[in-house]
Structure formats: structure tokens, C-alpha cells
Backbone as JSON Lines, residues from 0, in Angstrom:
{"i":0,"aa":"X","n":[-9.31,-195.02,-153.15],"ca":[-10.48,-195.58,-152.51],"c":[-11.68,-194.73,-152.88]}
{"i":1,"aa":"X","n":[-12.75,-195.36,-153.25],"ca":[-13.96,-194.64,-153.61],"c":[-14.72,-194.27,-152.36]}
{"i":2,"aa":"X","n":[-15.25,-193.07,-152.38],"ca":[-16.06,-192.6,-151.25],"c":[-17.52,-192.87,-151.55]}
{"i":3,"aa":"X","n":[-18.22,-193.38,-150.57],"ca":[-19.65,-193.6,-150.7],"c":[-20.33,-192.3,-150.25]}
{"i":4,"aa":"X","n":[-21.19,-191.74,-151.08],"ca":[-21.82,-190.49,-150.69],"c":[-22.77,-190.71,-149.51]}
{"i":5,"aa":"X","n":[-22.7,-189.79,-148.57],"ca":[-23.62,-189.84,-147.44],"c":[-24.89,-189.12,-147.83]}
{"i":6,"aa":"X","n":[-26.0,-189.7,-147.5],"ca":[-27.28,-189.11,-147.85],"c":[-27.85,-188.29,-146.7]}
{"i":7,"aa":"X","n":[-26.95,-187.6,-145.98],"ca":[-27.39,-186.7,-144.93],"c":[-26.75,-185.35,-145.16]}
{"i":8,"aa":"X","n":[-27.45,-184.32,-144.76],"ca":[-26.96,-182.97,-145.01],"c":[-26.11,-182.48,-143.86]}
{"i":9,"aa":"X","n":[-25.55,-181.31,-144.04],"ca":[-24.72,-180.71,-143.0],"c":[-25.51,-180.42,-141.74]}
{"i":10,"aa":"X","n":[-26.77,-180.0,-141.89],"ca":[-27.61,-179.72,-140.73],"c":[-27.87,-180.99,-139.93]}
{"i":11,"aa":"X","n":[-28.05,-182.1,-140.61],"ca":[-28.28,-183.36,-139.91],"c":[-27.03,-183.82,-139.17]}
{"i":12,"aa":"X","n":[-25.87,-183.62,-139.77],"ca":[-24.61,-183.95,-139.1],"c":[-24.44,-183.08,-137.87]}
{"i":13,"aa":"X","n":[-24.73,-181.78,-137.99],"ca":[-24.62,-180.88,-136.85],"c":[-25.57,-181.3,-135.74]}
{"i":14,"aa":"X","n":[-26.78,-181.72,-136.08],"ca":[-27.74,-182.17,-135.08],"c":[-27.24,-183.42,-134.36]}
{"i":15,"aa":"X","n":[-26.66,-184.35,-135.1],"ca":[-26.12,-185.56,-134.5],"c":[-24.97,-185.21,-133.55]}
{"i":16,"aa":"X","n":[-24.1,-184.3,-133.96],"ca":[-23.0,-183.87,-133.08],"c":[-23.54,-183.19,-131.83]}
{"i":17,"aa":"X","n":[-24.57,-182.38,-131.98],"ca":[-25.2,-181.73,-130.83],"c":[-25.73,-182.76,-129.84]}
{"i":18,"aa":"X","n":[-26.41,-183.77,-130.35],"ca":[-26.94,-184.83,-129.48],"c":[-25.81,-185.56,-128.78]}
{"i":19,"aa":"X","n":[-24.7,-185.84,-129.52],"ca":[-23.56,-186.51,-128.9],"c":[-22.98,-185.69,-127.75]}
{"i":20,"aa":"X","n":[-22.87,-184.4,-127.95],"ca":[-22.33,-183.53,-126.89],"c":[-23.28,-183.52,-125.7]}
{"i":21,"aa":"X","n":[-24.57,-183.5,-125.96],"ca":[-25.54,-183.48,-124.87],"c":[-25.55,-184.8,-124.09]}
{"i":22,"aa":"X","n":[-25.39,-185.91,-124.78],"ca":[-25.45,-187.21,-124.11],"c":[-24.15,-187.53,-123.37]}
{"i":23,"aa":"X","n":[-23.03,-187.37,-124.05],"ca":[-21.75,-187.8,-123.47],"c":[-20.98,-186.67,-122.8]}
{"i":24,"aa":"X","n":[-21.22,-185.46,-123.18],"ca":[-20.45,-184.35,-122.64],"c":[-19.21,-184.11,-123.47]}
{"i":25,"aa":"X","n":[-18.79,-182.87,-123.49],"ca":[-17.66,-182.47,-124.34],"c":[-16.35,-183.12,-123.9]}
{"i":26,"aa":"X","n":[-16.22,-183.44,-122.64],"ca":[-14.95,-184.0,-122.16],"c":[-14.8,-185.48,-122.5]}
{"i":27,"aa":"X","n":[-15.88,-186.2,-122.76],"ca":[-15.81,-187.64,-123.06],"c":[-15.69,-187.94,-124.56]}
{"i":28,"aa":"X","n":[-16.06,-187.01,-125.41],"ca":[-16.08,-187.28,-126.85],"c":[-14.69,-187.61,-127.41]}
{"i":29,"aa":"X","n":[-13.62,-186.89,-127.02],"ca":[-12.29,-187.28,-127.54],"c":[-11.89,-188.71,-127.14]}
{"i":30,"aa":"X","n":[-12.24,-189.12,-125.92],"ca":[-11.93,-190.48,-125.48],"c":[-12.7,-191.51,-126.31]}
{"i":31,"aa":"X","n":[-13.96,-191.21,-126.58],"ca":[-14.77,-192.12,-127.39],"c":[-14.21,-192.22,-128.8]}
{"i":32,"aa":"X","n":[-13.87,-191.07,-129.39],"ca":[-13.32,-191.06,-130.75],"c":[-11.98,-191.81,-130.79]}
{"i":33,"aa":"X","n":[-11.16,-191.62,-129.78],"ca":[-9.87,-192.31,-129.73],"c":[-10.07,-193.82,-129.65]}
{"i":34,"aa":"X","n":[-11.0,-194.24,-128.82],"ca":[-11.29,-195.67,-128.7],"c":[-11.83,-196.25,-129.99]}
{"i":35,"aa":"X","n":[-12.7,-195.51,-130.67],"ca":[-13.22,-195.98,-131.95],"c":[-12.11,-196.07,-132.99]}
{"i":36,"aa":"X","n":[-11.2,-195.1,-132.99],"ca":[-10.08,-195.11,-133.92],"c":[-9.18,-196.31,-133.68]}
{"i":37,"aa":"X","n":[-8.89,-196.61,-132.43],"ca":[-8.07,-197.78,-132.11],"c":[-8.75,-199.06,-132.54]}
{"i":38,"aa":"X","n":[-10.05,-199.13,-132.33],"ca":[-10.8,-200.32,-132.73],"c":[-10.78,-200.51,-134.24]}
{"i":39,"aa":"X","n":[-10.95,-199.42,-134.98],"ca":[-10.92,-199.5,-136.44],"c":[-9.54,-199.91,-136.93]}
{"i":40,"aa":"X","n":[-8.49,-199.39,-136.27],"ca":[-7.12,-199.75,-136.65],"c":[-6.87,-201.24,-136.4]}
{"i":41,"aa":"X","n":[-7.34,-201.74,-135.28],"ca":[-7.17,-203.16,-134.97],"c":[-7.91,-204.03,-135.97]}
{"i":42,"aa":"X","n":[-9.12,-203.61,-136.35],"ca":[-9.9,-204.36,-137.32],"c":[-9.22,-204.38,-138.69]}
{"i":43,"aa":"X","n":[-8.69,-203.22,-139.1],"ca":[-7.98,-203.15,-140.39],"c":[-6.73,-204.02,-140.37]}
{"i":44,"aa":"X","n":[-5.98,-203.97,-139.28],"ca":[-4.77,-204.8,-139.17],"c":[-5.12,-206.29,-139.19]}
{"i":45,"aa":"X","n":[-6.18,-206.66,-138.49],"ca":[-6.59,-208.07,-138.47],"c":[-7.01,-208.52,-139.87]}
{"i":46,"aa":"X","n":[-7.75,-207.68,-140.6],"ca":[-8.17,-208.09,-141.94],"c":[-6.98,-208.17,-142.88]}
{"i":47,"aa":"X","n":[-6.01,-207.28,-142.72],"ca":[-4.81,-207.36,-143.55],"c":[-4.0,-208.62,-143.23]}
{"i":48,"aa":"X","n":[-3.93,-208.98,-141.95],"ca":[-3.24,-210.22,-141.56],"c":[-3.91,-211.44,-142.17]}
{"i":49,"aa":"X","n":[-5.24,-211.46,-142.14],"ca":[-5.97,-212.58,-142.72],"c":[-5.72,-212.65,-144.23]}
{"i":50,"aa":"X","n":[-5.72,-211.51,-144.89],"ca":[-5.47,-211.49,-146.33],"c":[-4.09,-212.04,-146.66]}
{"i":51,"aa":"X","n":[-3.09,-211.61,-145.9],"ca":[-1.73,-212.09,-146.18],"c":[-1.59,-213.58,-145.89]}
{"i":52,"aa":"X","n":[-2.25,-214.07,-144.84],"ca":[-2.19,-215.5,-144.54],"c":[-2.86,-216.32,-145.64]}
{"i":53,"aa":"X","n":[-3.99,-215.83,-146.14],"ca":[-4.66,-216.53,-147.24],"c":[-3.78,-216.53,-148.48]}
{"i":54,"aa":"X","n":[-3.15,-215.39,-148.76],"ca":[-2.28,-215.28,-149.93],"c":[-1.08,-216.23,-149.8]}
{"i":55,"aa":"X","n":[-0.48,-216.27,-148.61],"ca":[0.65,-217.17,-148.39],"c":[0.24,-218.63,-148.55]}
{"i":56,"aa":"X","n":[-0.92,-218.96,-148.0],"ca":[-1.42,-220.33,-148.09],"c":[-1.7,-220.71,-149.54]}
{"i":57,"aa":"X","n":[-2.28,-219.79,-150.29],"ca":[-2.57,-220.05,-151.7],"c":[-1.27,-220.23,-152.49]}
{"i":58,"aa":"X","n":[-0.28,-219.41,-152.19],"ca":[1.01,-219.53,-152.87],"c":[1.69,-220.86,-152.53]}
{"i":59,"aa":"X","n":[1.58,-221.28,-151.27],"ca":[2.17,-222.55,-150.84],"c":[1.52,-223.73,-151.54]}
{"i":60,"aa":"X","n":[0.21,-223.67,-151.71],"ca":[-0.54,-224.76,-152.33],"c":[-0.45,-224.72,-153.85]}
{"i":61,"aa":"X","n":[0.11,-223.66,-154.39],"ca":[0.25,-223.54,-155.84],"c":[-1.04,-223.1,-156.52]}
{"i":62,"aa":"X","n":[-1.9,-222.44,-155.75],"ca":[-3.16,-221.96,-156.3],"c":[-2.91,-220.66,-157.05]}
{"i":63,"aa":"X","n":[-3.44,-220.58,-158.25],"ca":[-3.27,-219.38,-159.07],"c":[-4.24,-218.31,-158.58]}
{"i":64,"aa":"X","n":[-3.7,-217.21,-158.08],"ca":[-4.53,-216.12,-157.56],"c":[-4.72,-215.01,-158.59]}
{"i":65,"aa":"X","n":[-4.28,-215.21,-159.81],"ca":[-4.45,-214.2,-160.84],"c":[-5.92,-214.02,-161.21]}
{"i":66,"aa":"X","n":[-6.71,-215.04,-160.95],"ca":[-8.13,-214.94,-161.28],"c":[-8.8,-213.82,-160.49]}
{"i":67,"aa":"X","n":[-8.32,-213.56,-159.29],"ca":[-8.92,-212.48,-158.5],"c":[-8.7,-211.13,-159.18]}
{"i":68,"aa":"X","n":[-7.54,-210.96,-159.77],"ca":[-7.28,-209.71,-160.49],"c":[-8.18,-209.59,-161.71]}
{"i":69,"aa":"X","n":[-8.4,-210.7,-162.39],"ca":[-9.3,-210.69,-163.55],"c":[-10.72,-210.35,-163.13]}
{"i":70,"aa":"X","n":[-11.17,-210.95,-162.02],"ca":[-12.53,-210.69,-161.54],"c":[-12.66,-209.22,-161.12]}
{"i":71,"aa":"X","n":[-11.66,-208.71,-160.42],"ca":[-11.7,-207.31,-160.01],"c":[-11.74,-206.39,-161.22]}
{"i":72,"aa":"X","n":[-10.99,-206.72,-162.25],"ca":[-11.0,-205.93,-163.47],"c":[-12.36,-205.91,-164.13]}
{"i":73,"aa":"X","n":[-13.0,-207.08,-164.19],"ca":[-14.33,-207.16,-164.78],"c":[-15.36,-206.39,-163.95]}
{"i":74,"aa":"X","n":[-15.24,-206.49,-162.64],"ca":[-16.15,-205.75,-161.76],"c":[-15.98,-204.25,-161.96]}
{"i":75,"aa":"X","n":[-14.74,-203.8,-162.07],"ca":[-14.48,-202.38,-162.3],"c":[-15.07,-201.91,-163.63]}
{"i":76,"aa":"X","n":[-14.97,-202.76,-164.66],"ca":[-15.56,-202.41,-165.96],"c":[-17.07,-202.25,-165.85]}
{"i":77,"aa":"X","n":[-17.71,-203.18,-165.14],"ca":[-19.15,-203.1,-164.97],"c":[-19.54,-201.85,-164.19]}
{"i":78,"aa":"X","n":[-18.77,-201.54,-163.15],"ca":[-19.04,-200.32,-162.37],"c":[-18.94,-199.08,-163.24]}
{"i":79,"aa":"X","n":[-17.92,-199.03,-164.09],"ca":[-17.76,-197.88,-164.98],"c":[-18.93,-197.78,-165.95]}
{"i":80,"aa":"X","n":[-19.37,-198.92,-166.47],"ca":[-20.52,-198.92,-167.39],"c":[-21.78,-198.42,-166.68]}
{"i":81,"aa":"X","n":[-21.97,-198.88,-165.47],"ca":[-23.15,-198.45,-164.71],"c":[-23.06,-196.96,-164.4]}
{"i":82,"aa":"X","n":[-21.87,-196.48,-164.05],"ca":[-21.7,-195.05,-163.78],"c":[-21.97,-194.21,-165.03]}
{"i":83,"aa":"X","n":[-21.58,-194.72,-166.19],"ca":[-21.85,-193.99,-167.42],"c":[-23.34,-193.9,-167.69]}
{"i":84,"aa":"X","n":[-24.05,-194.99,-167.42],"ca":[-25.49,-195.01,-167.67],"c":[-26.23,-194.14,-166.65]}
{"i":85,"aa":"X","n":[-25.88,-194.3,-165.38],"ca":[-26.62,-193.58,-164.33],"c":[-26.11,-192.17,-164.13]}
{"i":86,"aa":"X","n":[-24.94,-191.85,-164.68],"ca":[-24.39,-190.51,-164.47],"c":[-25.3,-189.43,-165.0]}
{"i":87,"aa":"X","n":[-25.87,-189.64,-166.17],"ca":[-26.76,-188.63,-166.74],"c":[-28.06,-188.56,-165.95]}
{"i":88,"aa":"X","n":[-28.5,-189.67,-165.39],"ca":[-29.73,-189.67,-164.61],"c":[-29.5,-188.92,-163.29]}
{"i":89,"aa":"X","n":[-28.36,-189.13,-162.66],"ca":[-28.07,-188.47,-161.39],"c":[-27.99,-186.96,-161.57]}
{"i":90,"aa":"X","n":[-27.45,-186.5,-162.68],"ca":[-27.28,-185.06,-162.9],"c":[-28.6,-184.34,-163.1]}
{"i":91,"aa":"X","n":[-29.6,-185.04,-163.53],"ca":[-30.89,-184.4,-163.78],"c":[-31.65,-184.07,-162.51]}
{"i":92,"aa":"X","n":[-31.35,-184.73,-161.42],"ca":[-32.12,-184.5,-160.19],"c":[-31.63,-183.33,-159.45]}
């Protein structure tokens, strides 16, 4: 999985954490994080269920899903080309 770079520094992250502690208190933060983790897990499971149902339905109908792999391959090629072009530009800054 590719990571998207965050455009915030360590000091900004520390400031955000400081504000969170001040607003919610140190004892509530683990509960909030746990709830967010559960919500993210439920969302991921639901999206995976939807993907499998779509795949099953496509297979039942005899729809060729190989085109998605071709499209993904072409998208990856374009991403690599763009990274090659912009890589030298990013290094200069």
C-alpha cells in the first residue's frame, strides 16, 4: 500500500496532540481511539463485503472482470511515469 505523505511537521502533530489532551483529557483519548479503530474496521469490512458481492454477481452474470486488472495496470504505468518526471523536481526543493 502506498503511503500518502503528510504535509505537516512533527511540531504540528505534537500541537494537535496537545490540543486533544487539553480538550478531551488523557483518560478519554484511549476510548476515542478505540472507537475510531472499531469504526474504521467496520468500514473496511463493509467495503470488502461489497467488493466480494459485486465480484460474485459479475461472475454469475458472466461479466469479464479482467478489464479491471488491465485498467489498474495502465494506471500504475502512468503513475510510474509521472513519478519519474516529478521525482527530479521534488528532489530539488
